[in-house]
Amino acid sequence: MYAQMVKSEATQEDPAKLAAFQSRIDADEKIEPKDWMPEGYRKTLIRQIGQHAHSEIVGQLPEANWITRAPTLERKAILLAKVQDEAGHGLYLYCAAETLGVSRDEITEMLLDGRMKYSSIFNYPTLNWADVGAVGWLVDGAAIMNQVPLQRTSYGPYSRAMIRICKEESFHQRQGYDAIRKMAGGTPDQKRMAQDALNRFWYPSLMMFGPSDKDSVHSTQSMKWKIKMNTNDELRQKFVDQTVPQAEYLGLTIPDPKLNWNDDRGHYDFSEPDWSEFFDVISGNGPCNTDRLAARNQAWDDGKWVRAGLMAHAEKKRSGTVAAE
């Protein structure tokens, strides 16, 4: 339905403007907020940037739960810094979305009432400290794979926001790998915990790249507009190829009996995730969907008085009734 809507909007717009716009895209020019753009391009960006921003904010929840229970003061400080980074990433992205003519409140309301999604991975629980390491290693590793190409995306504010985000995500992935490395090289019980975390987060991490290309309704147009730079399956393959040697170095086993290096392809062959589970989770039926949205709704409700106060202060400043600071 969304793809049909975008196509329908495109047919109603000036063909000369559409052709000139596509020429700019093909020439790798950045599109800026005041430039003309097709309505479908704007809506696609709002959807993608909004879901990206929500993922950064909701993504704090599985890890923030472990800040007070981190095993050492150093781990606590590292995790606290990481969660703080994620909040900052959400703010950068909300600001980028606002340049497209949609307010932060509108985007948030789309999340809270189910019109906008966030990454399916954050609907899985972090049951123990090894899970926090697995989130950093696998989830942030998959995020980097998705996000590094976005530094070259065609929309300028999104592209520029991704530069800092990718630098910080690199730190997040390394801290997660270091935490898993410590457990994998620890006691037998610690290594079992590390393996268990890998077992549970492996396929949800593969799902982070989105459905198989044959089932993706947005990829073709998004790649034509260079909003996306790679297909879902290309990025998923790259993630597997990078992560398998890391697991081998740790002495951990990827939970896929079909995993095998293919000399002819120059890549690993691997099993597809259970896509019925993926679609079930993004439809709201994952292990933590209800808890995650409840937490965001509570935060929104609890912050109402702050937003009201800030708006009242801003109105007074506009009217000149606030004393100069």
Protein backbone atom coordinates (compact mmCIF):
# COMPACT_ATOMS: atom_id res chain seq x y z
CA MET A 1 0.00 0.00 0.00
CA TYR A 2 2.78 2.46 0.92
CA ALA A 3 4.70 1.72 -2.29
CA GLN A 4 1.52 2.25 -4.33
CA MET A 5 0.91 5.57 -2.55
CA VAL A 6 4.44 6.78 -3.32
CA LYS A 7 4.07 5.74 -6.96
CA SER A 8 0.70 7.48 -7.21
CA GLU A 9 2.10 10.71 -5.78
CA ALA A 10 5.01 10.60 -8.20
CA THR A 11 2.68 10.36 -11.21
CA GLN A 12 0.86 13.52 -10.07
CA GLU A 13 4.02 15.64 -9.86
CA ASP A 14 5.69 17.67 -12.61
CA PRO A 15 7.65 15.19 -14.80
CA ALA A 16 10.31 17.85 -15.52
CA LYS A 17 10.87 18.43 -11.79
CA LEU A 18 11.00 14.71 -11.14
CA ALA A 19 13.58 14.20 -13.88
CA ALA A 20 15.71 17.11 -12.65
CA PHE A 21 15.51 15.77 -9.10
CA GLN A 22 16.59 12.28 -10.18
CA SER A 23 19.47 13.80 -12.14
CA ARG A 24 20.72 15.45 -8.96
CA ILE A 25 20.45 12.14 -7.12
CA ASP A 26 22.31 10.32 -9.89
CA ALA A 27 25.06 12.97 -9.76
CA ASP A 28 25.46 12.32 -5.99
CA GLU A 29 24.32 15.83 -5.06
CA LYS A 30 22.94 16.27 -1.55
CA ILE A 31 19.30 17.29 -1.24
CA GLU A 32 18.84 20.02 1.36
CA PRO A 33 15.69 20.98 3.32
CA LYS A 34 14.75 23.99 1.17
CA ASP A 35 15.27 22.14 -2.13
CA TRP A 36 12.30 20.85 -4.08
CA MET A 37 11.72 17.14 -3.52
CA PRO A 38 8.99 14.67 -4.49
CA GLU A 39 6.41 14.15 -1.78
CA GLY A 40 7.16 10.43 -1.82
CA TYR A 41 10.84 11.15 -1.14
CA ARG A 42 9.92 13.35 1.82
CA LYS A 43 7.52 10.78 3.27
CA THR A 44 10.01 7.95 2.81
CA LEU A 45 12.64 9.94 4.68
CA ILE A 46 10.23 10.79 7.50
CA ARG A 47 9.39 7.09 7.86
CA GLN A 48 13.02 5.93 7.78
CA ILE A 49 14.54 8.69 9.92
CA GLY A 50 11.64 8.54 12.39
CA GLN A 51 11.95 4.78 12.82
CA HIS A 52 15.70 5.15 13.15
CA ALA A 53 15.29 7.82 15.85
CA HIS A 54 12.73 5.72 17.75
CA SER A 55 15.07 2.74 17.61
CA GLU A 56 17.84 4.76 19.25
CA ILE A 57 15.50 5.89 22.04
CA VAL A 58 13.76 2.56 22.64
CA GLY A 59 17.15 0.86 22.33
CA GLN A 60 18.20 2.45 25.62
CA LEU A 61 15.68 0.35 27.54
CA PRO A 62 17.24 -3.15 27.32
CA GLU A 63 20.64 -1.83 28.46
CA ALA A 64 19.64 0.88 30.92
CA ASN A 65 18.08 -1.95 32.89
CA TRP A 66 21.63 -3.20 33.61
CA ILE A 67 23.42 0.04 34.57
CA THR A 68 22.88 -0.48 38.29
CA ARG A 69 23.80 -4.18 38.02
CA ALA A 70 26.95 -3.98 35.91
CA PRO A 71 29.65 -6.25 37.37
CA THR A 72 32.30 -3.52 37.89
CA LEU A 73 32.44 0.25 38.23
CA GLU A 74 34.27 0.45 34.90
CA ARG A 75 31.55 -1.53 33.12
CA LYS A 76 28.92 0.66 34.76
CA ALA A 77 30.62 3.85 33.50
CA ILE A 78 31.01 2.41 29.99
CA LEU A 79 27.38 1.32 29.80
CA LEU A 80 26.18 4.64 31.18
CA ALA A 81 28.15 6.48 28.49
CA LYS A 82 26.75 4.20 25.81
CA VAL A 83 23.12 4.69 26.86
CA GLN A 84 23.72 8.44 26.96
CA ASP A 85 25.08 8.26 23.40
CA GLU A 86 21.92 6.49 22.23
CA ALA A 87 19.78 9.31 23.61
CA GLY A 88 21.93 11.78 21.70
CA HIS A 89 21.57 9.79 18.49
CA GLY A 90 17.80 9.93 18.83
CA LEU A 91 17.94 13.71 19.24
CA TYR A 92 20.17 14.18 16.16
CA LEU A 93 17.75 12.12 14.12
CA TYR A 94 14.61 13.83 15.40
CA CYS A 95 16.23 17.13 14.42
CA ALA A 96 16.98 15.76 10.94
CA ALA A 97 13.35 14.66 10.59
CA GLU A 98 12.11 18.09 11.64
CA THR A 99 13.85 19.62 8.60
CA LEU A 100 11.29 17.71 6.52
CA GLY A 101 8.39 19.64 8.02
CA VAL A 102 7.26 17.22 10.71
CA SER A 103 7.54 18.06 14.42
CA ARG A 104 9.15 15.89 17.05
CA ASP A 105 5.82 15.65 18.84
CA GLU A 106 4.13 14.37 15.68
CA ILE A 107 6.78 11.69 15.16
CA THR A 108 6.57 10.63 18.80
CA GLU A 109 2.80 10.36 18.60
CA MET A 110 3.18 8.16 15.51
CA LEU A 111 5.30 5.78 17.61
CA LEU A 112 2.94 5.80 20.57
CA ASP A 113 -0.19 5.06 18.53
CA GLY A 114 1.47 2.41 16.36
CA ARG A 115 1.73 4.31 13.05
CA MET A 116 5.53 4.19 13.19
CA LYS A 117 7.81 1.31 14.21
CA TYR A 118 11.26 0.82 15.71
CA SER A 119 13.81 -1.93 15.21
CA SER A 120 12.39 -5.36 16.03
CA ILE A 121 15.54 -6.32 17.98
CA PHE A 122 14.57 -4.16 20.95
CA ASN A 123 11.52 -6.31 21.60
CA TYR A 124 13.76 -9.05 22.96
CA PRO A 125 14.76 -9.09 26.66
CA THR A 126 18.25 -8.78 28.15
CA LEU A 127 18.14 -11.58 30.72
CA ASN A 128 21.69 -11.34 32.10
CA TRP A 129 24.96 -9.44 31.74
CA ALA A 130 26.09 -11.56 28.78
CA ASP A 131 23.07 -10.26 26.88
CA VAL A 132 24.36 -6.71 27.30
CA GLY A 133 27.61 -7.78 25.68
CA ALA A 134 25.72 -9.55 22.88
CA VAL A 135 23.67 -6.40 22.24
CA GLY A 136 26.84 -4.35 21.86
CA TRP A 137 28.64 -6.93 19.74
CA LEU A 138 25.81 -8.17 17.51
CA VAL A 139 23.10 -5.51 17.58
CA ASP A 140 25.41 -2.52 17.36
CA GLY A 141 27.54 -4.45 14.87
CA ALA A 142 24.47 -4.87 12.66
CA ALA A 143 23.57 -1.22 13.23
CA ILE A 144 27.00 -0.11 12.02
CA MET A 145 26.62 -2.28 8.92
CA ASN A 146 23.32 -0.52 8.21
CA GLN A 147 24.45 2.98 9.12
CA VAL A 148 27.92 3.44 7.62
CA PRO A 149 26.49 3.56 4.07
CA LEU A 150 23.95 6.14 5.28
CA GLN A 151 26.79 8.64 5.60
CA ARG A 152 26.47 8.79 1.79
CA THR A 153 22.67 8.97 1.72
CA SER A 154 21.18 11.61 -0.57
CA TYR A 155 19.50 13.76 2.09
CA GLY A 156 22.05 16.16 3.56
CA PRO A 157 20.85 16.48 7.20
CA TYR A 158 20.52 12.69 7.52
CA SER A 159 23.91 12.09 5.92
CA ARG A 160 25.66 14.55 8.24
CA ALA A 161 23.95 13.22 11.38
CA MET A 162 25.22 9.74 10.55
CA ILE A 163 28.88 10.80 10.62
CA ARG A 164 28.95 11.31 14.39
CA ILE A 165 26.50 8.49 15.07
CA CYS A 166 28.70 5.97 13.24
CA LYS A 167 31.79 7.03 15.17
CA GLU A 168 29.99 6.45 18.46
CA GLU A 169 28.38 3.19 17.32
CA SER A 170 31.87 1.87 16.60
CA PHE A 171 32.70 2.39 20.29
CA HIS A 172 29.46 0.65 21.26
CA GLN A 173 30.26 -2.41 19.19
CA ARG A 174 33.77 -2.68 20.61
CA GLN A 175 32.62 -2.39 24.21
CA GLY A 176 30.08 -5.16 23.61
CA TYR A 177 32.65 -7.41 21.98
CA ASP A 178 35.04 -6.78 24.86
CA ALA A 179 32.38 -7.72 27.41
CA ILE A 180 31.59 -10.96 25.54
CA ARG A 181 35.31 -11.68 25.11
CA LYS A 182 35.78 -11.39 28.87
CA MET A 183 32.95 -13.83 29.55
CA ALA A 184 33.93 -16.27 26.80
CA GLY A 185 37.41 -16.44 28.33
CA GLY A 186 36.14 -16.68 31.90
CA THR A 187 34.74 -19.53 33.95
CA PRO A 188 32.80 -22.38 32.31
CA ASP A 189 29.56 -20.83 33.58
CA GLN A 190 30.48 -17.44 32.12
CA LYS A 191 31.31 -19.01 28.75
CA ARG A 192 27.97 -20.85 28.78
CA MET A 193 26.23 -17.52 29.40
CA ALA A 194 28.09 -15.95 26.47
CA GLN A 195 27.11 -18.83 24.18
CA ASP A 196 23.50 -18.68 25.34
CA ALA A 197 23.36 -14.94 24.60
CA LEU A 198 24.76 -15.55 21.11
CA ASN A 199 22.21 -18.32 20.56
CA ARG A 200 19.29 -16.04 21.42
CA PHE A 201 20.45 -12.85 19.69
CA TRP A 202 21.87 -14.30 16.46
CA TYR A 203 18.72 -14.58 14.37
CA PRO A 204 17.06 -11.41 15.77
CA SER A 205 20.27 -9.59 14.77
CA LEU A 206 19.99 -10.96 11.21
CA MET A 207 16.42 -9.66 11.13
CA MET A 208 17.62 -6.12 11.83
CA PHE A 209 18.44 -5.66 8.15
CA GLY A 210 14.79 -6.02 7.25
CA PRO A 211 12.99 -8.69 5.24
CA SER A 212 14.52 -10.54 2.32
CA ASP A 213 14.90 -8.37 -0.77
CA LYS A 214 12.11 -10.24 -2.53
CA ASP A 215 9.71 -9.24 0.28
CA SER A 216 10.92 -5.66 0.86
CA VAL A 217 8.35 -3.13 -0.36
CA HIS A 218 10.54 -0.03 0.07
CA SER A 219 14.02 -1.00 -1.09
CA THR A 220 13.76 -0.48 -4.87
CA GLN A 221 12.52 3.12 -4.71
CA SER A 222 14.70 3.98 -1.70
CA MET A 223 17.79 2.80 -3.58
CA LYS A 224 16.80 4.73 -6.70
CA TRP A 225 16.61 7.87 -4.56
CA LYS A 226 19.81 6.83 -2.73
CA ILE A 227 18.07 7.00 0.61
CA LYS A 228 19.36 3.43 0.99
CA MET A 229 22.73 2.50 -0.48
CA ASN A 230 22.59 -1.30 -0.20
CA THR A 231 19.92 -3.98 -0.23
CA ASN A 232 18.86 -5.79 2.93
CA ASP A 233 20.38 -9.08 1.78
CA GLU A 234 23.70 -7.46 0.82
CA LEU A 235 24.09 -6.00 4.29
CA ARG A 236 22.99 -9.20 6.00
CA GLN A 237 25.62 -11.18 4.07
CA LYS A 238 28.31 -8.66 4.97
CA PHE A 239 27.35 -8.89 8.65
CA VAL A 240 27.57 -12.70 8.64
CA ASP A 241 30.94 -12.64 6.85
CA GLN A 242 32.35 -10.23 9.43
CA THR A 243 30.85 -11.78 12.56
CA VAL A 244 31.59 -15.49 12.06
CA PRO A 245 35.40 -15.06 12.38
CA GLN A 246 34.85 -12.97 15.51
CA ALA A 247 32.79 -15.76 17.07
CA GLU A 248 35.45 -18.31 16.12
CA TYR A 249 38.14 -16.20 17.79
CA LEU A 250 36.03 -16.12 20.96
CA GLY A 251 35.58 -19.89 20.90
CA LEU A 252 31.81 -19.50 20.47
CA THR A 253 29.60 -21.30 17.97
CA ILE A 254 27.15 -19.57 15.64
CA PRO A 255 23.80 -21.39 16.19
CA ASP A 256 23.35 -22.36 12.54
CA PRO A 257 24.07 -25.95 11.43
CA LYS A 258 24.00 -24.84 7.78
CA LEU A 259 26.69 -22.18 8.23
CA ASN A 260 29.52 -22.93 5.82
CA TRP A 261 32.16 -21.04 3.85
CA ASN A 262 31.39 -21.12 0.12
CA ASP A 263 34.59 -20.88 -1.95
CA ASP A 264 32.70 -20.28 -5.17
CA ARG A 265 30.78 -17.30 -3.78
CA GLY A 266 33.52 -16.05 -1.49
CA HIS A 267 30.94 -15.73 1.29
CA TYR A 268 29.39 -17.78 4.07
CA ASP A 269 26.21 -19.70 3.32
CA PHE A 270 23.78 -19.39 6.22
CA SER A 271 20.19 -20.13 7.22
CA GLU A 272 17.52 -17.48 6.77
CA PRO A 273 15.83 -16.20 9.92
CA ASP A 274 12.30 -17.28 10.72
CA TRP A 275 10.53 -14.46 8.89
CA SER A 276 7.18 -15.36 10.43
CA GLU A 277 8.73 -14.46 13.80
CA PHE A 278 10.02 -11.17 12.37
CA PHE A 279 6.61 -10.12 11.06
CA ASP A 280 4.97 -11.27 14.28
CA VAL A 281 7.32 -9.10 16.35
CA ILE A 282 6.93 -5.97 14.21
CA SER A 283 3.15 -6.50 14.41
CA GLY A 284 3.39 -6.05 18.18
CA ASN A 285 3.58 -9.65 19.38
CA GLY A 286 7.23 -9.87 20.47
CA PRO A 287 8.37 -10.75 24.00
CA CYS A 288 8.73 -7.10 25.06
CA ASN A 289 6.58 -5.05 22.64
CA THR A 290 4.01 -4.19 25.28
CA ASP A 291 6.61 -3.26 27.90
CA ARG A 292 8.63 -1.11 25.49
CA LEU A 293 5.66 0.93 24.30
CA ALA A 294 4.32 1.20 27.85
CA ALA A 295 7.65 2.68 28.94
CA ARG A 296 7.60 5.22 26.08
CA ASN A 297 3.98 6.17 26.79
CA GLN A 298 4.75 6.66 30.48
CA ALA A 299 7.78 8.81 29.65
CA TRP A 300 5.62 10.89 27.29
CA ASP A 301 2.90 11.34 29.91
CA ASP A 302 5.37 12.07 32.73
CA GLY A 303 7.04 14.75 30.61
CA LYS A 304 3.83 16.58 29.72
CA TRP A 305 4.29 19.23 32.42
CA VAL A 306 7.87 19.89 31.26
CA ARG A 307 6.77 20.38 27.66
CA ALA A 308 3.92 22.65 28.77
CA GLY A 309 6.30 24.76 30.87
CA LEU A 310 8.80 25.10 28.04
CA MET A 311 6.09 26.13 25.60
CA ALA A 312 4.69 28.69 28.06
CA HIS A 313 8.16 30.14 28.59
CA ALA A 314 8.79 30.31 24.84
CA GLU A 315 5.46 32.10 24.34
CA LYS A 316 6.32 34.65 27.02
CA LYS A 317 9.67 35.31 25.38
CA ARG A 318 7.94 35.89 22.06
CA SER A 319 5.52 38.30 23.65
CA GLY A 320 8.31 40.13 25.48
CA THR A 321 6.94 39.48 28.98
CA VAL A 322 10.03 37.58 30.21
CA ALA A 323 12.84 39.65 31.70
CA ALA A 324 16.07 39.63 29.71
CA GLU A 325 18.54 37.09 31.06
